[in-house]
Amino acid sequence: MKTSLRTSAALLTLSLALTTGVVSAAPAATSPNQTKAAQNKAGASLSAYAIAINGTAITETGFQPSGTKEPLIPLRTVAESLGFKITWNTATKAVDLNKGNIYTTVKSGEDRYVINKMYTSLGTAPLTKADKMYVPASFVSEVLHQTVSVEGKNIVITSAAEHVLETGVITAIRNSGDTSSIQIKGTGTAGLVLNVSGDTVYEKTDGTKLALADLQIGMTVEAEHAVFSTRSLPPQTPAYRITVQDTKAQADMLGTEGTLEEIIKAEDGSLSLRIKGSALSDLSQSEIVLRLTEDTLLVNASGEAVEQSALVQGATVMGFYSPVMTRSLPPIGTALKVVVETVQP
């Protein structure tokens, strides 16, 4: 009974000590060398990284916590210096960033970043320190699409070119409410998908304004788009301006992509092409014979003119034509544009 009372008393004393902080455990013995090594490790992991943006040093610094593969930098100061608008989203408990067609959202503790409407991981999660959010240095290049380099304890950030120009033939137009896109220079996993929005400008080469509804498959366009793209197949990128290069616009153009199965030469010397493959739109044909005329444009996937000699049996081509066709099998129509993609060796 006395042993039980002594045990209860000891437990009560320990409980009170833990609550009031009166009693503390004796620290384990540590050698001077171990202490110095731990201090050096902690100092190295949190030592400051100087940051310069477009040649100007900022007052805030970065740091690299132990266990991370790269230094962290202050999100707000860096992003605003690069021209991004930052807002706190109370609903998602995240930070939203926007500049032109670049949009992303960042949440403390989550290694998940938005790049062109798709999520990606950088291997390091953002963290909050002293009420400031920090992100990995690679966030600048991978998400904000600027140039960043880490040299010793210096982080150098420079603004990259924001827009590039690319010309190609439209192969698909997808319009599903808020997510509309135009594919050029190929079909399926080939080519490039241009994500368009309400801010995208559509026009002719003479400056005449157009709308997305005015665009047709088969048109050759010059796209002004972002310098970055997703790593998907096909890659996707935001488009700022779409300029139609064709001087003669054909409404309701149809298209067929496939193998050039046969080149038919008529008595008058004119040529027709039998193309067998897949339809590029709902009303298009999977197999069709297209007559070539002096107005038929022969181009490559980038919209550049090619010689008629590029039309050889076995080549992969896209034929674009009007809805006016014969009822024969396969139907016969007039080629408005033929895109030569590859040539059979």
mmCIF file of N, CA, C and O in Angstrom, residues 13-82:
data_model
loop_
_atom_site.group_PDB
_atom_site.id
_atom_site.type_symbol
_atom_site.label_atom_id
_atom_site.label_comp_id
_atom_site.label_asym_id
_atom_site.label_seq_id
_atom_site.Cartn_x
_atom_site.Cartn_y
_atom_site.Cartn_z
ATOM 1 N N THR A 13 3.685 14.615 -8.724
ATOM 2 C CA THR A 13 4.789 15.591 -8.755
ATOM 3 C C THR A 13 5.277 15.804 -10.179
ATOM 4 O O THR A 13 5.511 16.939 -10.613
ATOM 5 N N LEU A 14 5.434 14.718 -10.971
ATOM 6 C CA LEU A 14 5.886 14.843 -12.357
ATOM 7 C C LEU A 14 4.891 15.605 -13.193
ATOM 8 O O LEU A 14 5.250 16.457 -14.013
ATOM 9 N N SER A 15 3.583 15.366 -12.977
ATOM 10 C CA SER A 15 2.547 16.079 -13.723
ATOM 11 C C SER A 15 2.606 17.561 -13.459
ATOM 12 O O SER A 15 2.529 18.393 -14.362
ATOM 13 N N LEU A 16 2.745 17.932 -12.182
ATOM 14 C CA LEU A 16 2.830 19.351 -11.831
ATOM 15 C C LEU A 16 4.083 19.984 -12.420
ATOM 16 O O LEU A 16 4.072 21.132 -12.882
ATOM 17 N N ALA A 17 5.176 19.220 -12.417
ATOM 18 C CA ALA A 17 6.418 19.768 -12.944
ATOM 19 C C ALA A 17 6.308 20.041 -14.430
ATOM 20 O O ALA A 17 6.763 21.069 -14.929
ATOM 21 N N LEU A 18 5.692 19.122 -15.191
ATOM 22 C CA LEU A 18 5.536 19.325 -16.628
ATOM 23 C C LEU A 18 4.624 20.498 -16.930
ATOM 24 O O LEU A 18 4.790 21.225 -17.895
ATOM 25 N N THR A 19 3.608 20.704 -16.054
ATOM 26 C CA THR A 19 2.666 21.805 -16.269
ATOM 27 C C THR A 19 3.303 23.147 -15.971
ATOM 28 O O THR A 19 3.134 24.127 -16.696
ATOM 29 N N THR A 20 4.054 23.215 -14.892
ATOM 30 C CA THR A 20 4.615 24.509 -14.465
ATOM 31 C C THR A 20 5.983 24.768 -15.046
ATOM 32 O O THR A 20 6.476 25.884 -15.031
ATOM 33 N N GLY A 21 6.620 23.713 -15.578
ATOM 34 C CA GLY A 21 7.941 23.908 -16.142
ATOM 35 C C GLY A 21 9.021 23.924 -15.091
ATOM 36 O O GLY A 21 10.131 24.374 -15.347
ATOM 37 N N VAL A 22 8.755 23.420 -13.855
ATOM 38 C CA VAL A 22 9.741 23.460 -12.774
ATOM 39 C C VAL A 22 10.844 22.456 -13.014
ATOM 40 O O VAL A 22 12.017 22.715 -12.796
ATOM 41 N N VAL A 23 10.465 21.250 -13.502
ATOM 42 C CA VAL A 23 11.438 20.192 -13.666
ATOM 43 C C VAL A 23 11.743 20.030 -15.141
ATOM 44 O O VAL A 23 10.848 20.057 -15.967
ATOM 45 N N SER A 24 13.004 19.841 -15.503
ATOM 46 C CA SER A 24 13.383 19.578 -16.885
ATOM 47 C C SER A 24 14.389 18.457 -16.898
ATOM 48 O O SER A 24 15.170 18.297 -15.968
ATOM 49 N N ALA A 25 14.370 17.703 -18.011
ATOM 50 C CA ALA A 25 15.281 16.577 -18.108
ATOM 51 C C ALA A 25 16.690 17.077 -18.347
ATOM 52 O O ALA A 25 16.905 18.090 -19.008
ATOM 53 N N ALA A 26 17.655 16.368 -17.844
ATOM 54 C CA ALA A 26 19.039 16.750 -18.047
ATOM 55 C C ALA A 26 19.415 16.515 -19.497
ATOM 56 O O ALA A 26 19.089 15.480 -20.069
ATOM 57 N N PRO A 27 20.072 17.494 -20.154
ATOM 58 C CA PRO A 27 20.436 17.322 -21.563
ATOM 59 C C PRO A 27 21.486 16.249 -21.730
ATOM 60 O O PRO A 27 22.326 16.045 -20.864
ATOM 61 N N ALA A 28 21.408 15.562 -22.899
ATOM 62 C CA ALA A 28 22.405 14.544 -23.188
ATOM 63 C C ALA A 28 23.745 15.207 -23.441
ATOM 64 O O ALA A 28 23.822 16.319 -23.967
ATOM 65 N N ALA A 29 24.783 14.522 -23.079
ATOM 66 C CA ALA A 29 26.128 15.077 -23.249
ATOM 67 C C ALA A 29 26.440 15.217 -24.732
ATOM 68 O O ALA A 29 26.209 14.301 -25.518
ATOM 69 N N THR A 30 26.949 16.381 -25.146
ATOM 70 C CA THR A 30 27.283 16.654 -26.535
ATOM 71 C C THR A 30 28.705 17.179 -26.603
ATOM 72 O O THR A 30 29.060 18.105 -25.870
ATOM 73 N N SER A 31 29.489 16.626 -27.481
ATOM 74 C CA SER A 31 30.871 17.068 -27.604
ATOM 75 C C SER A 31 30.922 18.418 -28.282
ATOM 76 O O SER A 31 30.025 18.780 -29.046
ATOM 77 N N PRO A 32 31.980 19.202 -28.047
ATOM 78 C CA PRO A 32 32.126 20.513 -28.709
ATOM 79 C C PRO A 32 32.099 20.392 -30.226
ATOM 80 O O PRO A 32 31.545 21.248 -30.912
ATOM 81 N N ASN A 33 32.707 19.330 -30.777
ATOM 82 C CA ASN A 33 32.726 19.169 -32.231
ATOM 83 C C ASN A 33 31.333 18.925 -32.790
ATOM 84 O O ASN A 33 30.970 19.435 -33.852
ATOM 85 N N GLN A 34 30.502 18.124 -32.046
ATOM 86 C CA GLN A 34 29.126 17.872 -32.484
ATOM 87 C C GLN A 34 28.312 19.145 -32.466
ATOM 88 O O GLN A 34 27.526 19.417 -33.371
ATOM 89 N N THR A 35 28.496 19.943 -31.413
ATOM 90 C CA THR A 35 27.764 21.207 -31.303
ATOM 91 C C THR A 35 28.131 22.143 -32.446
ATOM 92 O O THR A 35 27.273 22.772 -33.076
ATOM 93 N N LYS A 36 29.403 22.262 -32.763
ATOM 94 C CA LYS A 36 29.862 23.153 -33.825
ATOM 95 C C LYS A 36 29.346 22.687 -35.183
ATOM 96 O O LYS A 36 28.918 23.494 -36.012
ATOM 97 N N ALA A 37 29.353 21.354 -35.404
ATOM 98 C CA ALA A 37 28.865 20.816 -36.685
ATOM 99 C C ALA A 37 27.391 21.108 -36.863
ATOM 100 O O ALA A 37 26.927 21.469 -37.945
ATOM 101 N N ALA A 38 26.584 20.951 -35.793
ATOM 102 C CA ALA A 38 25.142 21.221 -35.869
ATOM 103 C C ALA A 38 24.887 22.688 -36.150
ATOM 104 O O ALA A 38 24.006 23.055 -36.936
ATOM 105 N N GLN A 39 25.685 23.573 -35.526
ATOM 106 C CA GLN A 39 25.506 25.009 -35.748
ATOM 107 C C GLN A 39 25.857 25.373 -37.188
ATOM 108 O O GLN A 39 25.180 26.184 -37.825
ATOM 109 N N ASN A 40 26.935 24.789 -37.698
ATOM 110 C CA ASN A 40 27.328 25.084 -39.078
ATOM 111 C C ASN A 40 26.264 24.622 -40.065
ATOM 112 O O ASN A 40 25.958 25.301 -41.039
ATOM 113 N N LYS A 41 25.680 23.424 -39.794
ATOM 114 C CA LYS A 41 24.633 22.897 -40.684
ATOM 115 C C LYS A 41 23.413 23.799 -40.679
ATOM 116 O O LYS A 41 22.842 24.121 -41.711
ATOM 117 N N ALA A 42 22.991 24.220 -39.490
ATOM 118 C CA ALA A 42 21.823 25.098 -39.398
ATOM 119 C C ALA A 42 22.102 26.433 -40.052
ATOM 120 O O ALA A 42 21.260 26.994 -40.762
ATOM 121 N N GLY A 43 23.305 26.975 -39.864
ATOM 122 C CA GLY A 43 23.638 28.264 -40.461
ATOM 123 C C GLY A 43 23.679 28.194 -41.968
ATOM 124 O O GLY A 43 23.214 29.090 -42.663
ATOM 125 N N ALA A 44 24.204 27.064 -42.485
ATOM 126 C CA ALA A 44 24.283 26.921 -43.940
ATOM 127 C C ALA A 44 22.909 26.797 -44.549
ATOM 128 O O ALA A 44 22.638 27.304 -45.625
ATOM 129 N N SER A 45 22.006 26.086 -43.840
ATOM 130 C CA SER A 45 20.678 25.849 -44.406
ATOM 131 C C SER A 45 19.841 27.107 -44.430
ATOM 132 O O SER A 45 18.956 27.249 -45.258
ATOM 133 N N LEU A 46 20.088 28.034 -43.518
ATOM 134 C CA LEU A 46 19.263 29.232 -43.442
ATOM 135 C C LEU A 46 20.018 30.496 -43.836
ATOM 136 O O LEU A 46 19.510 31.586 -43.659
ATOM 137 N N SER A 47 21.254 30.360 -44.346
ATOM 138 C CA SER A 47 22.001 31.549 -44.735
ATOM 139 C C SER A 47 21.303 32.253 -45.881
ATOM 140 O O SER A 47 20.646 31.622 -46.715
ATOM 141 N N ALA A 48 21.464 33.560 -45.941
ATOM 142 C CA ALA A 48 20.703 34.369 -46.885
ATOM 143 C C ALA A 48 21.220 34.246 -48.307
ATOM 144 O O ALA A 48 22.426 34.137 -48.554
ATOM 145 N N TYR A 49 20.278 34.257 -49.256
ATOM 146 C CA TYR A 49 20.589 34.325 -50.687
ATOM 147 C C TYR A 49 20.196 35.720 -51.175
ATOM 148 O O TYR A 49 19.039 36.127 -51.048
ATOM 149 N N ALA A 50 21.147 36.442 -51.728
ATOM 150 C CA ALA A 50 20.847 37.753 -52.304
ATOM 151 C C ALA A 50 20.064 37.569 -53.598
ATOM 152 O O ALA A 50 20.322 36.631 -54.363
ATOM 153 N N ILE A 51 19.101 38.454 -53.869
ATOM 154 C CA ILE A 51 18.240 38.336 -55.047
ATOM 155 C C ILE A 51 18.320 39.622 -55.869
ATOM 156 O O ILE A 51 18.173 40.726 -55.329
ATOM 157 N N ALA A 52 18.555 39.483 -57.161
ATOM 158 C CA ALA A 52 18.544 40.613 -58.095
ATOM 159 C C ALA A 52 17.539 40.323 -59.196
ATOM 160 O O ALA A 52 17.513 39.217 -59.748
ATOM 161 N N ILE A 53 16.696 41.312 -59.501
ATOM 162 C CA ILE A 53 15.662 41.160 -60.526
ATOM 163 C C ILE A 53 15.882 42.205 -61.602
ATOM 164 O O ILE A 53 15.856 43.402 -61.332
ATOM 165 N N ASN A 54 16.146 41.746 -62.804
ATOM 166 C CA ASN A 54 16.417 42.630 -63.945
ATOM 167 C C ASN A 54 17.498 43.652 -63.609
ATOM 168 O O ASN A 54 17.393 44.838 -63.932
ATOM 169 N N GLY A 55 18.547 43.180 -62.947
ATOM 170 C CA GLY A 55 19.701 44.020 -62.651
ATOM 171 C C GLY A 55 19.602 44.839 -61.385
ATOM 172 O O GLY A 55 20.563 45.529 -61.023
ATOM 173 N N THR A 56 18.478 44.787 -60.680
ATOM 174 C CA THR A 56 18.298 45.571 -59.458
ATOM 175 C C THR A 56 18.167 44.637 -58.260
ATOM 176 O O THR A 56 17.335 43.726 -58.267
ATOM 177 N N ALA A 57 18.989 44.875 -57.237
ATOM 178 C CA ALA A 57 18.935 44.053 -56.034
ATOM 179 C C ALA A 57 17.721 44.447 -55.200
ATOM 180 O O ALA A 57 17.370 45.624 -55.102
ATOM 181 N N ILE A 58 17.058 43.447 -54.615
ATOM 182 C CA ILE A 58 15.942 43.729 -53.718
ATOM 183 C C ILE A 58 16.415 43.538 -52.280
ATOM 184 O O ILE A 58 17.418 42.866 -52.022
ATOM 185 N N THR A 59 15.699 44.152 -51.349
ATOM 186 C CA THR A 59 16.123 44.107 -49.949
ATOM 187 C C THR A 59 15.865 42.742 -49.311
ATOM 188 O O THR A 59 16.613 42.310 -48.448
ATOM 189 N N GLU A 60 14.809 42.075 -49.733
ATOM 190 C CA GLU A 60 14.497 40.779 -49.146
ATOM 191 C C GLU A 60 15.429 39.704 -49.706
ATOM 192 O O GLU A 60 15.945 39.819 -50.821
ATOM 193 N N THR A 61 15.638 38.665 -48.932
ATOM 194 C CA THR A 61 16.556 37.601 -49.317
ATOM 195 C C THR A 61 15.845 36.257 -49.334
ATOM 196 O O THR A 61 14.738 36.109 -48.822
ATOM 197 N N GLY A 62 16.518 35.276 -49.913
ATOM 198 C CA GLY A 62 16.022 33.911 -49.896
ATOM 199 C C GLY A 62 16.804 33.085 -48.905
ATOM 200 O O GLY A 62 17.782 33.544 -48.307
ATOM 201 N N PHE A 63 16.390 31.849 -48.711
ATOM 202 C CA PHE A 63 17.080 30.939 -47.814
ATOM 203 C C PHE A 63 16.783 29.517 -48.244
ATOM 204 O O PHE A 63 15.858 29.275 -49.032
ATOM 205 N N GLN A 64 17.580 28.574 -47.756
ATOM 206 C CA GLN A 64 17.388 27.172 -48.122
ATOM 207 C C GLN A 64 17.290 26.311 -46.876
ATOM 208 O O GLN A 64 18.308 26.044 -46.226
ATOM 209 N N PRO A 65 16.090 25.874 -46.522
ATOM 210 C CA PRO A 65 15.934 24.989 -45.361
ATOM 211 C C PRO A 65 16.640 23.659 -45.600
ATOM 212 O O PRO A 65 16.798 23.221 -46.745
ATOM 213 N N SER A 66 17.058 23.019 -44.542
ATOM 214 C CA SER A 66 17.702 21.717 -44.675
ATOM 215 C C SER A 66 16.703 20.717 -45.247
ATOM 216 O O SER A 66 15.512 20.748 -44.944
ATOM 217 N N GLY A 67 17.193 19.856 -46.125
ATOM 218 C CA GLY A 67 16.336 18.846 -46.726
ATOM 219 C C GLY A 67 15.684 19.264 -48.024
ATOM 220 O O GLY A 67 15.038 18.451 -48.676
ATOM 221 N N THR A 68 15.827 20.530 -48.424
ATOM 222 C CA THR A 68 15.257 20.990 -49.692
ATOM 223 C C THR A 68 16.349 21.044 -50.751
ATOM 224 O O THR A 68 17.522 21.251 -50.441
ATOM 225 N N LYS A 69 15.961 20.897 -52.007
ATOM 226 C CA LYS A 69 16.941 20.811 -53.091
ATOM 227 C C LYS A 69 17.319 22.169 -53.669
ATOM 228 O O LYS A 69 18.251 22.260 -54.464
ATOM 229 N N GLU A 70 16.587 23.216 -53.292
ATOM 230 C CA GLU A 70 16.877 24.534 -53.852
ATOM 231 C C GLU A 70 16.442 25.615 -52.881
ATOM 232 O O GLU A 70 15.629 25.374 -51.982
ATOM 233 N N PRO A 71 16.967 26.836 -53.032
ATOM 234 C CA PRO A 71 16.582 27.926 -52.126
ATOM 235 C C PRO A 71 15.158 28.389 -52.369
ATOM 236 O O PRO A 71 14.592 28.201 -53.452
ATOM 237 N N LEU A 72 14.575 28.989 -51.338
ATOM 238 C CA LEU A 72 13.244 29.573 -51.416
ATOM 239 C C LEU A 72 13.363 31.083 -51.500
ATOM 240 O O LEU A 72 14.279 31.689 -50.934
ATOM 241 N N ILE A 73 12.416 31.698 -52.189
ATOM 242 C CA ILE A 73 12.435 33.144 -52.389
ATOM 243 C C ILE A 73 11.079 33.731 -52.007
ATOM 244 O O ILE A 73 10.062 33.040 -52.071
ATOM 245 N N PRO A 74 11.054 35.013 -51.601
ATOM 246 C CA PRO A 74 9.776 35.627 -51.198
ATOM 247 C C PRO A 74 8.852 35.811 -52.396
ATOM 248 O O PRO A 74 9.199 36.498 -53.356
ATOM 249 N N LEU A 75 7.685 35.218 -52.332
ATOM 250 C CA LEU A 75 6.767 35.193 -53.473
ATOM 251 C C LEU A 75 6.284 36.582 -53.871
ATOM 252 O O LEU A 75 6.400 36.983 -55.028
ATOM 253 N N ARG A 76 5.721 37.321 -52.930
ATOM 254 C CA ARG A 76 5.091 38.597 -53.283
ATOM 255 C C ARG A 76 6.093 39.580 -53.885
ATOM 256 O O ARG A 76 5.841 40.160 -54.952
ATOM 257 N N THR A 77 7.216 39.772 -53.237
ATOM 258 C CA THR A 77 8.183 40.760 -53.716
ATOM 259 C C THR A 77 8.694 40.408 -55.102
ATOM 260 O O THR A 77 8.766 41.259 -55.992
ATOM 261 N N VAL A 78 9.033 39.140 -55.314
ATOM 262 C CA VAL A 78 9.565 38.722 -56.607
ATOM 263 C C VAL A 78 8.497 38.822 -57.697
ATOM 264 O O VAL A 78 8.735 39.370 -58.778
ATOM 265 N N ALA A 79 7.312 38.307 -57.424
ATOM 266 C CA ALA A 79 6.254 38.295 -58.444
ATOM 267 C C ALA A 79 5.831 39.710 -58.827
ATOM 268 O O ALA A 79 5.658 40.019 -60.005
ATOM 269 N N GLU A 80 5.656 40.581 -57.832
ATOM 270 C CA GLU A 80 5.247 41.955 -58.141
ATOM 271 C C GLU A 80 6.349 42.695 -58.894
ATOM 272 O O GLU A 80 6.050 43.529 -59.762
ATOM 273 N N SER A 81 7.613 42.401 -58.604
ATOM 274 C CA SER A 81 8.707 43.041 -59.333
ATOM 275 C C SER A 81 8.710 42.619 -60.799
ATOM 276 O O SER A 81 9.210 43.351 -61.661
ATOM 277 N N LEU A 82 8.146 41.447 -61.081
ATOM 278 C CA LEU A 82 8.058 40.951 -62.457
ATOM 279 C C LEU A 82 6.748 41.339 -63.130
ATOM 280 O O LEU A 82 6.474 40.920 -64.255
#
